[in-house]
Amino acid sequence: MHVLMLQISFSLSKILLVREDLSPDLKEIKDIIKKVKTAEQFAEFMGVQPDRFDFYLAQKAALSHYTQGVAEFSRMYEDLDRVAVTMYRCSWCGNPSALLRKCRGCSKARYCDVGCQKSHWRDNHKKVCKSSSSG
């Protein structure tokens, strides 16, 4: 009996963690949840209490909080989608990066590397940088 409950709990937990197509109300696995509850009731009737091991408790917590958790994380993802996160881009090649180096002259231009900095300097930045730093 104990092994059966462990196997059922493990299977249910694996489904909760792996399947991405589960609806918030878990309708796709209602039959499995019902079988778990039936096994628990049968064990209780037989006088066998399931061990309260961490895995079992984690599975029970996942089931009881799944719907609320899905709703909360869905809102969080929607909020992240609405907020436009812009990264700095290299002033020469346009590549986005969080690790760009600022121009020491004006601190406005940013570059991936020395090659982009030199190319931009020769092309146009020399004039812009000198006028912005002197005025």
PDB file of C-alpha atoms in Angstrom:
ATOM      1  CA  MET A   1       0.000   0.000   0.000  1.00  0.00           C
ATOM      2  CA  HIS A   2       2.757   2.397   0.957  1.00  0.00           C
ATOM      3  CA  VAL A   3       4.618   1.737  -2.302  1.00  0.00           C
ATOM      4  CA  LEU A   4       1.440   2.275  -4.322  1.00  0.00           C
ATOM      5  CA  MET A   5       0.782   5.635  -2.651  1.00  0.00           C
ATOM      6  CA  LEU A   6       4.383   6.639  -3.217  1.00  0.00           C
ATOM      7  CA  GLN A   7       4.169   5.729  -6.910  1.00  0.00           C
ATOM      8  CA  ILE A   8       0.895   7.584  -7.381  1.00  0.00           C
ATOM      9  CA  SER A   9       2.219  10.664  -5.576  1.00  0.00           C
ATOM     10  CA  PHE A  10       5.419  10.577  -7.607  1.00  0.00           C
ATOM     11  CA  SER A  11       3.492  10.294 -10.880  1.00  0.00           C
ATOM     12  CA  LEU A  12       1.204  13.160  -9.959  1.00  0.00           C
ATOM     13  CA  SER A  13       4.104  15.382  -8.909  1.00  0.00           C
ATOM     14  CA  LYS A  14       5.969  14.619 -12.128  1.00  0.00           C
ATOM     15  CA  ILE A  15       2.908  15.585 -14.164  1.00  0.00           C
ATOM     16  CA  LEU A  16       2.529  18.838 -12.228  1.00  0.00           C
ATOM     17  CA  LEU A  17       6.161  19.737 -12.852  1.00  0.00           C
ATOM     18  CA  VAL A  18       6.576  18.587 -16.461  1.00  0.00           C
ATOM     19  CA  ARG A  19       3.337  19.207 -18.322  1.00  0.00           C
ATOM     20  CA  GLU A  20       3.005  22.697 -19.724  1.00  0.00           C
ATOM     21  CA  ASP A  21      -0.511  22.258 -21.096  1.00  0.00           C
ATOM     22  CA  LEU A  22      -2.298  21.977 -17.751  1.00  0.00           C
ATOM     23  CA  SER A  23      -5.196  24.338 -17.233  1.00  0.00           C
ATOM     24  CA  PRO A  24      -5.383  26.254 -13.943  1.00  0.00           C
ATOM     25  CA  ASP A  25      -8.181  23.971 -12.684  1.00  0.00           C
ATOM     26  CA  LEU A  26      -6.160  20.811 -13.507  1.00  0.00           C
ATOM     27  CA  LYS A  27      -9.068  19.292 -15.439  1.00  0.00           C
ATOM     28  CA  GLU A  28      -6.632  17.283 -17.587  1.00  0.00           C
ATOM     29  CA  ILE A  29      -5.542  15.226 -14.575  1.00  0.00           C
ATOM     30  CA  LYS A  30      -8.727  15.188 -12.476  1.00  0.00           C
ATOM     31  CA  ASP A  31      -8.915  11.394 -12.832  1.00  0.00           C
ATOM     32  CA  ILE A  32      -5.388  10.981 -11.439  1.00  0.00           C
ATOM     33  CA  ILE A  33      -6.139  13.334  -8.552  1.00  0.00           C
ATOM     34  CA  LYS A  34      -9.289  11.328  -7.816  1.00  0.00           C
ATOM     35  CA  LYS A  35      -7.264   8.092  -7.781  1.00  0.00           C
ATOM     36  CA  VAL A  36      -4.775   9.615  -5.345  1.00  0.00           C
ATOM     37  CA  LYS A  37      -7.613  10.644  -3.027  1.00  0.00           C
ATOM     38  CA  THR A  38      -9.195   7.191  -3.316  1.00  0.00           C
ATOM     39  CA  ALA A  39      -5.867   5.538  -2.450  1.00  0.00           C
ATOM     40  CA  GLU A  40      -5.498   7.855   0.552  1.00  0.00           C
ATOM     41  CA  GLN A  41      -9.035   7.064   1.735  1.00  0.00           C
ATOM     42  CA  PHE A  42      -8.477   3.338   1.278  1.00  0.00           C
ATOM     43  CA  ALA A  43      -5.227   3.506   3.229  1.00  0.00           C
ATOM     44  CA  GLU A  44      -6.992   5.400   6.000  1.00  0.00           C
ATOM     45  CA  PHE A  45      -9.810   2.814   6.045  1.00  0.00           C
ATOM     46  CA  MET A  46      -7.226   0.041   6.354  1.00  0.00           C
ATOM     47  CA  GLY A  47      -5.601   1.886   9.254  1.00  0.00           C
ATOM     48  CA  VAL A  48      -2.482   2.780   7.303  1.00  0.00           C
ATOM     49  CA  GLN A  49      -1.475   6.396   7.520  1.00  0.00           C
ATOM     50  CA  PRO A  50       0.702   7.580   4.638  1.00  0.00           C
ATOM     51  CA  ASP A  51       4.120   8.710   5.761  1.00  0.00           C
ATOM     52  CA  ARG A  52       4.380  12.453   5.791  1.00  0.00           C
ATOM     53  CA  PHE A  53       7.652  12.499   3.880  1.00  0.00           C
ATOM     54  CA  ASP A  54       8.765  15.697   2.182  1.00  0.00           C
ATOM     55  CA  PHE A  55       7.885  14.472  -1.282  1.00  0.00           C
ATOM     56  CA  TYR A  56       4.317  13.654  -0.278  1.00  0.00           C
ATOM     57  CA  LEU A  57       3.883  17.003   1.478  1.00  0.00           C
ATOM     58  CA  ALA A  58       5.318  18.856  -1.523  1.00  0.00           C
ATOM     59  CA  GLN A  59       2.863  17.095  -3.827  1.00  0.00           C
ATOM     60  CA  LYS A  60      -0.056  18.002  -1.545  1.00  0.00           C
ATOM     61  CA  ALA A  61       1.090  21.633  -1.417  1.00  0.00           C
ATOM     62  CA  ALA A  62       1.478  21.771  -5.203  1.00  0.00           C
ATOM     63  CA  LEU A  63      -2.051  20.481  -5.668  1.00  0.00           C
ATOM     64  CA  SER A  64      -3.606  22.823  -3.148  1.00  0.00           C
ATOM     65  CA  HIS A  65      -1.824  25.945  -4.412  1.00  0.00           C
ATOM     66  CA  TYR A  66      -1.609  25.188  -8.146  1.00  0.00           C
ATOM     67  CA  THR A  67      -4.598  27.257  -9.292  1.00  0.00           C
ATOM     68  CA  GLN A  68      -3.614  30.299  -7.234  1.00  0.00           C
ATOM     69  CA  GLY A  69       0.027  29.968  -8.297  1.00  0.00           C
ATOM     70  CA  VAL A  70      -0.850  29.790 -11.993  1.00  0.00           C
ATOM     71  CA  ALA A  71      -3.009  32.905 -11.686  1.00  0.00           C
ATOM     72  CA  GLU A  72      -0.313  34.804  -9.805  1.00  0.00           C
ATOM     73  CA  PHE A  73       2.490  33.873 -12.210  1.00  0.00           C
ATOM     74  CA  SER A  74       0.274  34.602 -15.217  1.00  0.00           C
ATOM     75  CA  ARG A  75      -0.251  38.130 -13.921  1.00  0.00           C
ATOM     76  CA  MET A  76       3.476  38.485 -13.346  1.00  0.00           C
ATOM     77  CA  TYR A  77       4.288  37.382 -16.908  1.00  0.00           C
ATOM     78  CA  GLU A  78       1.640  39.721 -18.322  1.00  0.00           C
ATOM     79  CA  ASP A  79       3.150  42.595 -16.338  1.00  0.00           C
ATOM     80  CA  LEU A  80       6.611  41.758 -17.657  1.00  0.00           C
ATOM     81  CA  ASP A  81       5.284  41.667 -21.224  1.00  0.00           C
ATOM     82  CA  ARG A  82       3.761  45.124 -20.805  1.00  0.00           C
ATOM     83  CA  VAL A  83       6.914  46.706 -19.431  1.00  0.00           C
ATOM     84  CA  ALA A  84       9.324  47.514 -22.210  1.00  0.00           C
ATOM     85  CA  VAL A  85      12.831  46.664 -21.112  1.00  0.00           C
ATOM     86  CA  THR A  86      15.332  48.407 -23.299  1.00  0.00           C
ATOM     87  CA  MET A  87      19.010  47.686 -23.252  1.00  0.00           C
ATOM     88  CA  TYR A  88      21.717  50.028 -24.326  1.00  0.00           C
ATOM     89  CA  ARG A  89      22.885  49.481 -27.884  1.00  0.00           C
ATOM     90  CA  CYS A  90      26.297  49.974 -29.373  1.00  0.00           C
ATOM     91  CA  SER A  91      26.395  53.424 -30.956  1.00  0.00           C
ATOM     92  CA  TRP A  92      28.154  51.979 -34.005  1.00  0.00           C
ATOM     93  CA  CYS A  93      26.799  48.488 -34.760  1.00  0.00           C
ATOM     94  CA  GLY A  94      23.543  48.651 -32.789  1.00  0.00           C
ATOM     95  CA  ASN A  95      24.019  45.385 -30.876  1.00  0.00           C
ATOM     96  CA  PRO A  96      22.188  45.387 -27.520  1.00  0.00           C
ATOM     97  CA  SER A  97      24.253  44.647 -24.449  1.00  0.00           C
ATOM     98  CA  ALA A  98      24.436  45.363 -20.750  1.00  0.00           C
ATOM     99  CA  LEU A  99      28.235  45.515 -20.936  1.00  0.00           C
ATOM    100  CA  LEU A 100      28.892  48.431 -23.267  1.00  0.00           C
ATOM    101  CA  ARG A 101      31.698  50.890 -22.590  1.00  0.00           C
ATOM    102  CA  LYS A 102      30.867  54.591 -22.463  1.00  0.00           C
ATOM    103  CA  CYS A 103      32.752  57.156 -24.503  1.00  0.00           C
ATOM    104  CA  ARG A 104      35.144  58.952 -22.130  1.00  0.00           C
ATOM    105  CA  GLY A 105      34.623  62.241 -23.923  1.00  0.00           C
ATOM    106  CA  CYS A 106      30.852  62.663 -23.744  1.00  0.00           C
ATOM    107  CA  SER A 107      29.624  59.591 -21.824  1.00  0.00           C
ATOM    108  CA  LYS A 108      26.690  59.429 -24.258  1.00  0.00           C
ATOM    109  CA  ALA A 109      27.991  56.997 -26.878  1.00  0.00           C
ATOM    110  CA  ARG A 110      28.434  53.341 -25.919  1.00  0.00           C
ATOM    111  CA  TYR A 111      30.477  50.655 -27.652  1.00  0.00           C
ATOM    112  CA  CYS A 112      30.860  46.870 -27.801  1.00  0.00           C
ATOM    113  CA  ASP A 113      34.588  47.053 -28.297  1.00  0.00           C
ATOM    114  CA  VAL A 114      37.470  49.212 -29.457  1.00  0.00           C
ATOM    115  CA  GLY A 115      36.766  48.397 -33.120  1.00  0.00           C
ATOM    116  CA  CYS A 116      33.254  49.873 -32.965  1.00  0.00           C
ATOM    117  CA  GLN A 117      34.530  52.860 -31.025  1.00  0.00           C
ATOM    118  CA  LYS A 118      37.235  53.639 -33.603  1.00  0.00           C
ATOM    119  CA  SER A 119      34.871  53.164 -36.549  1.00  0.00           C
ATOM    120  CA  HIS A 120      32.273  55.481 -35.027  1.00  0.00           C
ATOM    121  CA  TRP A 121      34.928  58.037 -34.093  1.00  0.00           C
ATOM    122  CA  ARG A 122      36.225  58.218 -37.672  1.00  0.00           C
ATOM    123  CA  ASP A 123      32.730  58.280 -39.167  1.00  0.00           C
ATOM    124  CA  ASN A 124      31.022  61.028 -37.175  1.00  0.00           C
ATOM    125  CA  HIS A 125      31.329  60.817 -33.417  1.00  0.00           C
ATOM    126  CA  LYS A 126      34.512  62.891 -33.342  1.00  0.00           C
ATOM    127  CA  LYS A 127      32.552  66.025 -34.307  1.00  0.00           C
ATOM    128  CA  VAL A 128      29.572  65.310 -32.060  1.00  0.00           C
ATOM    129  CA  CYS A 129      31.676  64.340 -29.059  1.00  0.00           C
ATOM    130  CA  LYS A 130      33.864  67.456 -29.202  1.00  0.00           C
ATOM    131  CA  SER A 131      30.891  69.789 -29.557  1.00  0.00           C
ATOM    132  CA  SER A 132      28.948  68.180 -26.701  1.00  0.00           C
ATOM    133  CA  SER A 133      31.906  68.115 -24.313  1.00  0.00           C
ATOM    134  CA  SER A 134      32.960  71.715 -24.960  1.00  0.00           C
ATOM    135  CA  GLY A 135      29.489  73.293 -24.795  1.00  0.00           C
TER     136      GLY A 135
END
